[in-house]
């Protein structure tokens, strides 16, 4: 029988498109991005403190703005800073702005995508110290996209193309399996991976989502797969064989991703969105865009770090 769980509000963040949460073990903070406004958020569960900054453009309200520079994903680095997938490329920066609010963002030169047609979306550091991130079109009839790898020396490689909307990604503990959601494909695929190099091999479908859109994902310490199903108000856990065994129901329609955090990595933090909701829909789900939390009886794993 499938377990049914619920989640409560952890951070009333009211983001437009909260995504890509990661638990920063060193700082004991939950971090995530609000993609379209270009914000990077931090939350301290011990004190309840919540902060944000805009690394690539001016700060402003959590709505799409002409002057905002979107941030598709953020990862933690071994040196204590961040690696970013911006709208059109990659960048590095420290863990927080300077005393005057300035943020010394350092762009990775020599690589750009056409941000008028596509933008970067979800991304994570890999077990090999690289940063993997994929792109998505701004419009449904946009061009095919791809998944890319940034190495610590600044080289960018396209891992594969033909992607409709690049989303959640993670790796097994033995580094032999890569989990990946192309949202347009309607499911989560697994690739064989070389444990030494990360080179990808055979690809197969693990989970097909019949209703809703597969969005962000993570693995737990038991090797089970957690998937945010955008449009359904559900986060689902699947066994390594692809069987559904747990559903977390949320009071909002658009969960986007999740990450385990807290001192023992036993709290599952879930990001959500208000993107594309009408005024009437927001009125019926006023906590859309907030961060939720649940203790599902499973634990997570420490995040991978970019080797820079």
PDB file of C-alpha atoms in Angstrom:
ATOM      1  CA  UNK A   1       0.000   0.000   0.000  1.00  0.00           C
ATOM      2  CA  UNK A   2       1.260   3.495  -0.874  1.00  0.00           C
ATOM      3  CA  UNK A   3       1.969   5.704   2.149  1.00  0.00           C
ATOM      4  CA  UNK A   4       0.201   9.064   2.155  1.00  0.00           C
ATOM      5  CA  UNK A   5       2.010  11.943   3.902  1.00  0.00           C
ATOM      6  CA  UNK A   6       1.562  15.701   4.205  1.00  0.00           C
ATOM      7  CA  UNK A   7       3.996  18.590   4.533  1.00  0.00           C
ATOM      8  CA  UNK A   8       3.879  21.852   6.456  1.00  0.00           C
ATOM      9  CA  UNK A   9       5.163  25.315   5.610  1.00  0.00           C
ATOM     10  CA  UNK A  10       8.838  25.763   6.485  1.00  0.00           C
ATOM     11  CA  UNK A  11       9.465  29.143   4.827  1.00  0.00           C
ATOM     12  CA  UNK A  12       6.685  31.522   3.683  1.00  0.00           C
ATOM     13  CA  UNK A  13       8.965  32.658   0.876  1.00  0.00           C
ATOM     14  CA  UNK A  14       6.311  33.493  -1.750  1.00  0.00           C
ATOM     15  CA  UNK A  15       8.717  32.755  -4.589  1.00  0.00           C
ATOM     16  CA  UNK A  16       7.693  32.919  -8.224  1.00  0.00           C
ATOM     17  CA  UNK A  17       9.577  29.759  -9.277  1.00  0.00           C
ATOM     18  CA  UNK A  18      11.521  28.297  -6.353  1.00  0.00           C
ATOM     19  CA  UNK A  19      13.791  25.483  -7.545  1.00  0.00           C
ATOM     20  CA  UNK A  20      16.991  23.548  -6.965  1.00  0.00           C
ATOM     21  CA  UNK A  21      17.147  23.287  -3.148  1.00  0.00           C
ATOM     22  CA  UNK A  22      20.396  22.092  -1.598  1.00  0.00           C
ATOM     23  CA  UNK A  23      21.391  21.610   2.029  1.00  0.00           C
ATOM     24  CA  UNK A  24      24.599  23.444   2.887  1.00  0.00           C
ATOM     25  CA  UNK A  25      26.091  21.251   5.613  1.00  0.00           C
ATOM     26  CA  UNK A  26      28.913  23.625   6.479  1.00  0.00           C
ATOM     27  CA  UNK A  27      26.621  26.605   7.041  1.00  0.00           C
ATOM     28  CA  UNK A  28      23.620  24.497   8.159  1.00  0.00           C
ATOM     29  CA  UNK A  29      21.413  26.375   5.730  1.00  0.00           C
ATOM     30  CA  UNK A  30      18.884  25.390   3.116  1.00  0.00           C
ATOM     31  CA  UNK A  31      19.639  27.181  -0.151  1.00  0.00           C
ATOM     32  CA  UNK A  32      17.525  27.464  -3.301  1.00  0.00           C
ATOM     33  CA  UNK A  33      16.916  29.711  -6.295  1.00  0.00           C
ATOM     34  CA  UNK A  34      13.896  31.696  -7.431  1.00  0.00           C
ATOM     35  CA  UNK A  35      14.666  31.363 -11.116  1.00  0.00           C
ATOM     36  CA  UNK A  36      12.945  34.204 -12.968  1.00  0.00           C
ATOM     37  CA  UNK A  37      13.670  37.034 -10.500  1.00  0.00           C
ATOM     38  CA  UNK A  38      17.258  35.760 -10.219  1.00  0.00           C
ATOM     39  CA  UNK A  39      17.301  35.324  -6.446  1.00  0.00           C
ATOM     40  CA  UNK A  40      19.344  32.925  -4.302  1.00  0.00           C
ATOM     41  CA  UNK A  41      17.673  32.229  -0.943  1.00  0.00           C
ATOM     42  CA  UNK A  42      18.954  30.867   2.366  1.00  0.00           C
ATOM     43  CA  UNK A  43      17.009  29.561   5.363  1.00  0.00           C
ATOM     44  CA  UNK A  44      18.332  28.687   8.816  1.00  0.00           C
ATOM     45  CA  UNK A  45      16.010  26.115  10.464  1.00  0.00           C
ATOM     46  CA  UNK A  46      17.627  26.712  13.858  1.00  0.00           C
ATOM     47  CA  UNK A  47      16.766  30.422  14.004  1.00  0.00           C
ATOM     48  CA  UNK A  48      14.093  30.816  11.334  1.00  0.00           C
ATOM     49  CA  UNK A  49      16.203  33.446   9.557  1.00  0.00           C
ATOM     50  CA  UNK A  50      15.486  33.798   5.841  1.00  0.00           C
ATOM     51  CA  UNK A  51      17.561  35.895   3.446  1.00  0.00           C
ATOM     52  CA  UNK A  52      18.148  36.314  -0.273  1.00  0.00           C
ATOM     53  CA  UNK A  53      20.363  38.127  -2.780  1.00  0.00           C
ATOM     54  CA  UNK A  54      20.484  38.586  -6.546  1.00  0.00           C
ATOM     55  CA  UNK A  55      23.927  37.455  -7.749  1.00  0.00           C
ATOM     56  CA  UNK A  56      23.652  38.436 -11.418  1.00  0.00           C
ATOM     57  CA  UNK A  57      21.414  41.514 -11.485  1.00  0.00           C
ATOM     58  CA  UNK A  58      19.521  44.045  -9.377  1.00  0.00           C
ATOM     59  CA  UNK A  59      17.406  42.794  -6.506  1.00  0.00           C
ATOM     60  CA  UNK A  60      13.679  43.276  -6.789  1.00  0.00           C
ATOM     61  CA  UNK A  61      10.283  41.678  -6.201  1.00  0.00           C
ATOM     62  CA  UNK A  62       9.704  37.969  -6.738  1.00  0.00           C
ATOM     63  CA  UNK A  63       8.084  38.422 -10.137  1.00  0.00           C
ATOM     64  CA  UNK A  64       9.519  38.315 -13.673  1.00  0.00           C
ATOM     65  CA  UNK A  65      11.154  41.675 -14.481  1.00  0.00           C
ATOM     66  CA  UNK A  66      12.901  43.078 -17.524  1.00  0.00           C
ATOM     67  CA  UNK A  67      15.979  43.959 -15.446  1.00  0.00           C
ATOM     68  CA  UNK A  68      16.253  40.578 -13.694  1.00  0.00           C
ATOM     69  CA  UNK A  69      18.953  38.069 -14.665  1.00  0.00           C
ATOM     70  CA  UNK A  70      17.473  34.582 -14.125  1.00  0.00           C
ATOM     71  CA  UNK A  71      19.422  31.998 -12.153  1.00  0.00           C
ATOM     72  CA  UNK A  72      18.570  28.468 -13.258  1.00  0.00           C
ATOM     73  CA  UNK A  73      20.496  26.550 -10.611  1.00  0.00           C
ATOM     74  CA  UNK A  74      23.054  26.898  -7.845  1.00  0.00           C
ATOM     75  CA  UNK A  75      25.552  24.374  -6.499  1.00  0.00           C
ATOM     76  CA  UNK A  76      27.967  24.390  -3.573  1.00  0.00           C
ATOM     77  CA  UNK A  77      31.725  24.422  -4.126  1.00  0.00           C
ATOM     78  CA  UNK A  78      34.540  22.839  -2.132  1.00  0.00           C
ATOM     79  CA  UNK A  79      35.968  26.285  -1.432  1.00  0.00           C
ATOM     80  CA  UNK A  80      32.745  27.421   0.238  1.00  0.00           C
ATOM     81  CA  UNK A  81      31.224  29.453  -2.588  1.00  0.00           C
ATOM     82  CA  UNK A  82      28.696  28.836  -5.345  1.00  0.00           C
ATOM     83  CA  UNK A  83      28.628  27.629  -8.918  1.00  0.00           C
ATOM     84  CA  UNK A  84      25.716  28.977 -10.963  1.00  0.00           C
ATOM     85  CA  UNK A  85      23.851  28.121 -14.114  1.00  0.00           C
ATOM     86  CA  UNK A  86      22.583  31.540 -15.186  1.00  0.00           C
ATOM     87  CA  UNK A  87      20.161  32.080 -18.060  1.00  0.00           C
ATOM     88  CA  UNK A  88      22.854  31.723 -20.723  1.00  0.00           C
ATOM     89  CA  UNK A  89      25.941  30.196 -19.108  1.00  0.00           C
ATOM     90  CA  UNK A  90      27.943  29.406 -16.007  1.00  0.00           C
ATOM     91  CA  UNK A  91      29.465  31.518 -13.250  1.00  0.00           C
ATOM     92  CA  UNK A  92      31.188  31.298  -9.867  1.00  0.00           C
ATOM     93  CA  UNK A  93      30.940  33.438  -6.762  1.00  0.00           C
ATOM     94  CA  UNK A  94      31.359  33.586  -2.978  1.00  0.00           C
ATOM     95  CA  UNK A  95      28.802  32.371  -0.441  1.00  0.00           C
ATOM     96  CA  UNK A  96      27.371  35.834   0.192  1.00  0.00           C
ATOM     97  CA  UNK A  97      27.515  39.408  -1.058  1.00  0.00           C
ATOM     98  CA  UNK A  98      29.970  41.927   0.330  1.00  0.00           C
ATOM     99  CA  UNK A  99      29.159  44.348   3.122  1.00  0.00           C
ATOM    100  CA  UNK A 100      27.826  46.905   0.658  1.00  0.00           C
ATOM    101  CA  UNK A 101      25.584  44.403  -1.055  1.00  0.00           C
ATOM    102  CA  UNK A 102      27.804  43.978  -4.113  1.00  0.00           C
ATOM    103  CA  UNK A 103      28.328  40.432  -5.411  1.00  0.00           C
ATOM    104  CA  UNK A 104      31.580  39.614  -7.268  1.00  0.00           C
ATOM    105  CA  UNK A 105      30.166  37.215  -9.859  1.00  0.00           C
ATOM    106  CA  UNK A 106      32.771  35.631 -12.133  1.00  0.00           C
ATOM    107  CA  UNK A 107      31.401  34.429 -15.482  1.00  0.00           C
ATOM    108  CA  UNK A 108      32.837  31.335 -17.170  1.00  0.00           C
ATOM    109  CA  UNK A 109      33.953  32.703 -20.516  1.00  0.00           C
ATOM    110  CA  UNK A 110      33.901  31.008 -23.904  1.00  0.00           C
ATOM    111  CA  UNK A 111      30.441  29.442 -23.667  1.00  0.00           C
ATOM    112  CA  UNK A 112      26.943  30.876 -24.049  1.00  0.00           C
ATOM    113  CA  UNK A 113      23.528  29.634 -25.107  1.00  0.00           C
ATOM    114  CA  UNK A 114      21.003  31.860 -26.881  1.00  0.00           C
ATOM    115  CA  UNK A 115      19.039  33.270 -23.962  1.00  0.00           C
ATOM    116  CA  UNK A 116      16.455  34.760 -26.292  1.00  0.00           C
ATOM    117  CA  UNK A 117      15.263  31.224 -27.063  1.00  0.00           C
ATOM    118  CA  UNK A 118      16.381  28.998 -24.179  1.00  0.00           C
ATOM    119  CA  UNK A 119      17.661  29.240 -20.627  1.00  0.00           C
ATOM    120  CA  UNK A 120      19.407  27.020 -18.122  1.00  0.00           C
ATOM    121  CA  UNK A 121      17.190  25.171 -15.686  1.00  0.00           C
ATOM    122  CA  UNK A 122      18.065  22.548 -13.076  1.00  0.00           C
ATOM    123  CA  UNK A 123      21.646  21.583 -12.269  1.00  0.00           C
ATOM    124  CA  UNK A 124      23.838  19.947  -9.618  1.00  0.00           C
ATOM    125  CA  UNK A 125      27.488  19.201  -8.922  1.00  0.00           C
ATOM    126  CA  UNK A 126      28.366  15.630  -9.810  1.00  0.00           C
ATOM    127  CA  UNK A 127      30.218  12.995  -7.760  1.00  0.00           C
ATOM    128  CA  UNK A 128      33.297  13.749  -9.902  1.00  0.00           C
ATOM    129  CA  UNK A 129      33.400  17.424  -8.930  1.00  0.00           C
ATOM    130  CA  UNK A 130      31.863  18.741 -12.166  1.00  0.00           C
ATOM    131  CA  UNK A 131      28.652  20.774 -12.490  1.00  0.00           C
ATOM    132  CA  UNK A 132      25.903  19.329 -14.703  1.00  0.00           C
ATOM    133  CA  UNK A 133      23.039  21.561 -15.854  1.00  0.00           C
ATOM    134  CA  UNK A 134      20.519  21.484 -18.675  1.00  0.00           C
ATOM    135  CA  UNK A 135      18.508  23.939 -20.729  1.00  0.00           C
ATOM    136  CA  UNK A 136      14.862  24.454 -21.601  1.00  0.00           C
ATOM    137  CA  UNK A 137      13.030  26.610 -24.173  1.00  0.00           C
ATOM    138  CA  UNK A 138      11.225  29.756 -23.096  1.00  0.00           C
ATOM    139  CA  UNK A 139       8.259  28.685 -25.261  1.00  0.00           C
ATOM    140  CA  UNK A 140       6.722  25.276 -25.854  1.00  0.00           C
ATOM    141  CA  UNK A 141       7.626  25.312 -29.542  1.00  0.00           C
ATOM    142  CA  UNK A 142      11.222  26.342 -28.855  1.00  0.00           C
ATOM    143  CA  UNK A 143      14.357  24.546 -30.055  1.00  0.00           C
ATOM    144  CA  UNK A 144      15.671  21.242 -28.729  1.00  0.00           C
ATOM    145  CA  UNK A 145      17.854  21.661 -25.644  1.00  0.00           C
ATOM    146  CA  UNK A 146      20.744  19.788 -24.018  1.00  0.00           C
ATOM    147  CA  UNK A 147      22.517  18.710 -20.837  1.00  0.00           C
ATOM    148  CA  UNK A 148      25.963  20.220 -20.251  1.00  0.00           C
ATOM    149  CA  UNK A 149      28.950  19.574 -17.985  1.00  0.00           C
ATOM    150  CA  UNK A 150      31.185  22.306 -16.574  1.00  0.00           C
ATOM    151  CA  UNK A 151      34.570  21.122 -15.289  1.00  0.00           C
ATOM    152  CA  UNK A 152      36.520  23.027 -12.603  1.00  0.00           C
ATOM    153  CA  UNK A 153      39.011  24.258 -15.226  1.00  0.00           C
ATOM    154  CA  UNK A 154      36.218  26.040 -17.097  1.00  0.00           C
ATOM    155  CA  UNK A 155      35.612  23.598 -19.959  1.00  0.00           C
ATOM    156  CA  UNK A 156      31.984  23.059 -21.028  1.00  0.00           C
ATOM    157  CA  UNK A 157      30.880  19.882 -22.803  1.00  0.00           C
ATOM    158  CA  UNK A 158      27.480  18.925 -24.195  1.00  0.00           C
ATOM    159  CA  UNK A 159      26.660  15.516 -22.731  1.00  0.00           C
ATOM    160  CA  UNK A 160      23.628  14.912 -24.939  1.00  0.00           C
ATOM    161  CA  UNK A 161      21.045  16.867 -26.882  1.00  0.00           C
ATOM    162  CA  UNK A 162      17.483  16.306 -28.040  1.00  0.00           C
ATOM    163  CA  UNK A 163      16.123  17.473 -24.684  1.00  0.00           C
ATOM    164  CA  UNK A 164      12.636  18.964 -24.388  1.00  0.00           C
ATOM    165  CA  UNK A 165      12.939  20.480 -20.884  1.00  0.00           C
ATOM    166  CA  UNK A 166      15.938  19.534 -18.767  1.00  0.00           C
ATOM    167  CA  UNK A 167      14.998  19.005 -15.143  1.00  0.00           C
ATOM    168  CA  UNK A 168      15.879  16.840 -12.122  1.00  0.00           C
ATOM    169  CA  UNK A 169      19.146  14.906 -11.916  1.00  0.00           C
ATOM    170  CA  UNK A 170      21.062  12.807  -9.383  1.00  0.00           C
ATOM    171  CA  UNK A 171      23.499   9.901  -9.085  1.00  0.00           C
ATOM    172  CA  UNK A 172      23.540   6.632  -7.170  1.00  0.00           C
ATOM    173  CA  UNK A 173      25.973   6.191  -4.284  1.00  0.00           C
ATOM    174  CA  UNK A 174      28.145   3.816  -6.336  1.00  0.00           C
ATOM    175  CA  UNK A 175      28.243   6.407  -9.152  1.00  0.00           C
ATOM    176  CA  UNK A 176      27.127   3.732 -11.589  1.00  0.00           C
ATOM    177  CA  UNK A 177      23.655   5.156 -12.319  1.00  0.00           C
ATOM    178  CA  UNK A 178      22.544   8.628 -13.402  1.00  0.00           C
ATOM    179  CA  UNK A 179      18.892   9.647 -12.890  1.00  0.00           C
ATOM    180  CA  UNK A 180      17.457  12.278 -15.208  1.00  0.00           C
ATOM    181  CA  UNK A 181      14.095  13.889 -15.930  1.00  0.00           C
ATOM    182  CA  UNK A 182      13.376  15.416 -19.309  1.00  0.00           C
ATOM    183  CA  UNK A 183       9.985  16.822 -18.343  1.00  0.00           C
ATOM    184  CA  UNK A 184       8.639  16.775 -21.894  1.00  0.00           C
ATOM    185  CA  UNK A 185       9.324  13.041 -22.091  1.00  0.00           C
ATOM    186  CA  UNK A 186       6.898  12.408 -19.233  1.00  0.00           C
ATOM    187  CA  UNK A 187       9.167  10.400 -16.982  1.00  0.00           C
ATOM    188  CA  UNK A 188      12.515   9.717 -15.335  1.00  0.00           C
ATOM    189  CA  UNK A 189      15.250   7.838 -17.170  1.00  0.00           C
ATOM    190  CA  UNK A 190      18.348   6.138 -15.818  1.00  0.00           C
ATOM    191  CA  UNK A 191      21.706   5.943 -17.555  1.00  0.00           C
ATOM    192  CA  UNK A 192      24.540   3.561 -16.883  1.00  0.00           C
ATOM    193  CA  UNK A 193      27.517   5.677 -15.798  1.00  0.00           C
ATOM    194  CA  UNK A 194      31.221   4.928 -15.600  1.00  0.00           C
ATOM    195  CA  UNK A 195      32.008   5.184 -11.853  1.00  0.00           C
ATOM    196  CA  UNK A 196      35.489   6.560 -12.597  1.00  0.00           C
ATOM    197  CA  UNK A 197      34.733   9.163 -15.272  1.00  0.00           C
ATOM    198  CA  UNK A 198      30.958   9.752 -15.294  1.00  0.00           C
ATOM    199  CA  UNK A 199      30.736   8.842 -18.982  1.00  0.00           C
ATOM    200  CA  UNK A 200      27.147   7.916 -19.789  1.00  0.00           C
ATOM    201  CA  UNK A 201      26.079   4.638 -21.357  1.00  0.00           C
ATOM    202  CA  UNK A 202      22.811   2.808 -21.895  1.00  0.00           C
ATOM    203  CA  UNK A 203      19.610   4.771 -21.191  1.00  0.00           C
ATOM    204  CA  UNK A 204      16.286   3.298 -20.106  1.00  0.00           C
ATOM    205  CA  UNK A 205      12.976   4.493 -18.693  1.00  0.00           C
ATOM    206  CA  UNK A 206      12.515   3.896 -14.945  1.00  0.00           C
ATOM    207  CA  UNK A 207       9.343   5.845 -14.146  1.00  0.00           C
ATOM    208  CA  UNK A 208       6.574   7.163 -16.390  1.00  0.00           C
ATOM    209  CA  UNK A 209       4.376   9.938 -14.999  1.00  0.00           C
ATOM    210  CA  UNK A 210       0.866   9.607 -16.431  1.00  0.00           C
ATOM    211  CA  UNK A 211      -0.476  12.926 -15.091  1.00  0.00           C
ATOM    212  CA  UNK A 212       1.492  16.043 -14.237  1.00  0.00           C
ATOM    213  CA  UNK A 213       5.083  16.906 -15.157  1.00  0.00           C
ATOM    214  CA  UNK A 214       8.184  15.230 -13.669  1.00  0.00           C
ATOM    215  CA  UNK A 215      10.278  18.063 -12.265  1.00  0.00           C
ATOM    216  CA  UNK A 216      13.096  18.054  -9.701  1.00  0.00           C
ATOM    217  CA  UNK A 217      14.309  14.849  -8.093  1.00  0.00           C
ATOM    218  CA  UNK A 218      16.649  13.436  -5.475  1.00  0.00           C
ATOM    219  CA  UNK A 219      17.707  10.055  -4.123  1.00  0.00           C
ATOM    220  CA  UNK A 220      17.577   9.100  -0.453  1.00  0.00           C
ATOM    221  CA  UNK A 221      20.049   6.994   1.526  1.00  0.00           C
ATOM    222  CA  UNK A 222      18.042   3.858   0.707  1.00  0.00           C
ATOM    223  CA  UNK A 223      18.448   4.414  -3.025  1.00  0.00           C
ATOM    224  CA  UNK A 224      14.817   5.398  -3.515  1.00  0.00           C
ATOM    225  CA  UNK A 225      13.847   8.143  -5.945  1.00  0.00           C
ATOM    226  CA  UNK A 226      11.829  11.213  -4.908  1.00  0.00           C
ATOM    227  CA  UNK A 227      10.189  13.179  -7.736  1.00  0.00           C
ATOM    228  CA  UNK A 228       8.248  16.454  -7.642  1.00  0.00           C
ATOM    229  CA  UNK A 229       5.265  16.098  -9.986  1.00  0.00           C
ATOM    230  CA  UNK A 230       4.443  19.621 -11.116  1.00  0.00           C
ATOM    231  CA  UNK A 231       0.745  20.300 -11.578  1.00  0.00           C
ATOM    232  CA  UNK A 232      -0.471  17.559  -9.226  1.00  0.00           C
ATOM    233  CA  UNK A 233       0.497  18.853  -5.773  1.00  0.00           C
ATOM    234  CA  UNK A 234       2.460  15.656  -5.155  1.00  0.00           C
ATOM    235  CA  UNK A 235       5.984  14.534  -4.335  1.00  0.00           C
ATOM    236  CA  UNK A 236       6.362  10.819  -5.010  1.00  0.00           C
ATOM    237  CA  UNK A 237       8.877   8.233  -3.876  1.00  0.00           C
ATOM    238  CA  UNK A 238       9.718   5.267  -6.063  1.00  0.00           C
ATOM    239  CA  UNK A 239      11.708   2.191  -5.100  1.00  0.00           C
ATOM    240  CA  UNK A 240      14.862   1.305  -7.072  1.00  0.00           C
ATOM    241  CA  UNK A 241      12.631  -0.957  -9.185  1.00  0.00           C
ATOM    242  CA  UNK A 242      10.381   1.966 -10.095  1.00  0.00           C
ATOM    243  CA  UNK A 243       7.436   1.072  -7.838  1.00  0.00           C
ATOM    244  CA  UNK A 244       5.532   3.932  -6.181  1.00  0.00           C
ATOM    245  CA  UNK A 245       5.549   3.547  -2.380  1.00  0.00           C
ATOM    246  CA  UNK A 246       5.020   7.059  -0.901  1.00  0.00           C
ATOM    247  CA  UNK A 247       3.097  10.192  -1.871  1.00  0.00           C
ATOM    248  CA  UNK A 248       3.426  13.547  -0.092  1.00  0.00           C
ATOM    249  CA  UNK A 249       0.353  15.693  -0.717  1.00  0.00           C
ATOM    250  CA  UNK A 250       0.788  19.470  -0.724  1.00  0.00           C
ATOM    251  CA  UNK A 251      -1.847  22.234  -0.534  1.00  0.00           C
ATOM    252  CA  UNK A 252      -0.395  23.760  -3.724  1.00  0.00           C
ATOM    253  CA  UNK A 253      -0.385  22.441  -7.296  1.00  0.00           C
ATOM    254  CA  UNK A 254       3.186  23.170  -8.354  1.00  0.00           C
ATOM    255  CA  UNK A 255       5.936  21.414  -6.380  1.00  0.00           C
ATOM    256  CA  UNK A 256       9.209  21.842  -8.231  1.00  0.00           C
ATOM    257  CA  UNK A 257      11.974  20.006  -6.385  1.00  0.00           C
ATOM    258  CA  UNK A 258      13.186  18.765  -3.029  1.00  0.00           C
ATOM    259  CA  UNK A 259      16.291  18.170  -0.918  1.00  0.00           C
ATOM    260  CA  UNK A 260      16.974  16.455   2.387  1.00  0.00           C
ATOM    261  CA  UNK A 261      18.375  18.724   5.063  1.00  0.00           C
ATOM    262  CA  UNK A 262      18.740  19.311   8.775  1.00  0.00           C
ATOM    263  CA  UNK A 263      21.440  18.048  11.104  1.00  0.00           C
ATOM    264  CA  UNK A 264      20.676  14.383  10.346  1.00  0.00           C
ATOM    265  CA  UNK A 265      19.394  14.943   6.777  1.00  0.00           C
ATOM    266  CA  UNK A 266      15.977  13.616   7.772  1.00  0.00           C
ATOM    267  CA  UNK A 267      13.843  16.621   6.778  1.00  0.00           C
ATOM    268  CA  UNK A 268      12.665  16.770   3.186  1.00  0.00           C
ATOM    269  CA  UNK A 269      12.382  20.385   2.038  1.00  0.00           C
ATOM    270  CA  UNK A 270      10.116  20.949  -0.967  1.00  0.00           C
ATOM    271  CA  UNK A 271      10.207  24.001  -3.236  1.00  0.00           C
ATOM    272  CA  UNK A 272       7.059  25.210  -5.007  1.00  0.00           C
ATOM    273  CA  UNK A 273       5.995  27.833  -7.566  1.00  0.00           C
ATOM    274  CA  UNK A 274       3.365  30.447  -8.376  1.00  0.00           C
ATOM    275  CA  UNK A 275       4.448  30.546 -12.012  1.00  0.00           C
ATOM    276  CA  UNK A 276       1.543  30.786 -14.500  1.00  0.00           C
ATOM    277  CA  UNK A 277      -1.145  30.630 -11.814  1.00  0.00           C
ATOM    278  CA  UNK A 278      -4.056  32.977 -12.293  1.00  0.00           C
ATOM    279  CA  UNK A 279      -5.174  35.402  -9.607  1.00  0.00           C
ATOM    280  CA  UNK A 280      -8.095  33.102  -8.870  1.00  0.00           C
ATOM    281  CA  UNK A 281      -5.810  30.071  -8.545  1.00  0.00           C
ATOM    282  CA  UNK A 282      -3.456  31.911  -6.181  1.00  0.00           C
ATOM    283  CA  UNK A 283      -6.453  32.844  -4.052  1.00  0.00           C
ATOM    284  CA  UNK A 284      -7.256  29.146  -3.563  1.00  0.00           C
ATOM    285  CA  UNK A 285      -3.617  28.202  -2.850  1.00  0.00           C
ATOM    286  CA  UNK A 286      -2.059  31.237  -1.169  1.00  0.00           C
ATOM    287  CA  UNK A 287       1.042  29.278  -0.125  1.00  0.00           C
ATOM    288  CA  UNK A 288       2.110  28.589  -3.704  1.00  0.00           C
ATOM    289  CA  UNK A 289       5.763  29.628  -3.890  1.00  0.00           C
ATOM    290  CA  UNK A 290       6.477  28.758  -0.265  1.00  0.00           C
ATOM    291  CA  UNK A 291       8.922  26.106   0.964  1.00  0.00           C
ATOM    292  CA  UNK A 292       7.400  23.046   2.645  1.00  0.00           C
ATOM    293  CA  UNK A 293       8.934  20.423   4.916  1.00  0.00           C
ATOM    294  CA  UNK A 294       8.166  16.817   5.784  1.00  0.00           C
ATOM    295  CA  UNK A 295       9.911  14.107   7.838  1.00  0.00           C
ATOM    296  CA  UNK A 296       9.136  11.048   5.719  1.00  0.00           C
ATOM    297  CA  UNK A 297      11.079   8.470   7.726  1.00  0.00           C
ATOM    298  CA  UNK A 298      13.956   8.395   5.253  1.00  0.00           C
ATOM    299  CA  UNK A 299      17.248  10.243   5.265  1.00  0.00           C
ATOM    300  CA  UNK A 300      19.130  11.973   2.505  1.00  0.00           C
ATOM    301  CA  UNK A 301      22.773  12.122   1.523  1.00  0.00           C
ATOM    302  CA  UNK A 302      25.295  14.960   1.652  1.00  0.00           C
ATOM    303  CA  UNK A 303      25.291  17.004  -1.558  1.00  0.00           C
ATOM    304  CA  UNK A 304      28.091  16.723  -4.089  1.00  0.00           C
ATOM    305  CA  UNK A 305      30.436  19.720  -4.279  1.00  0.00           C
ATOM    306  CA  UNK A 306      31.939  21.439  -7.302  1.00  0.00           C
ATOM    307  CA  UNK A 307      35.736  21.004  -7.171  1.00  0.00           C
ATOM    308  CA  UNK A 308      36.674  24.675  -7.228  1.00  0.00           C
TER     309      UNK A 308
END
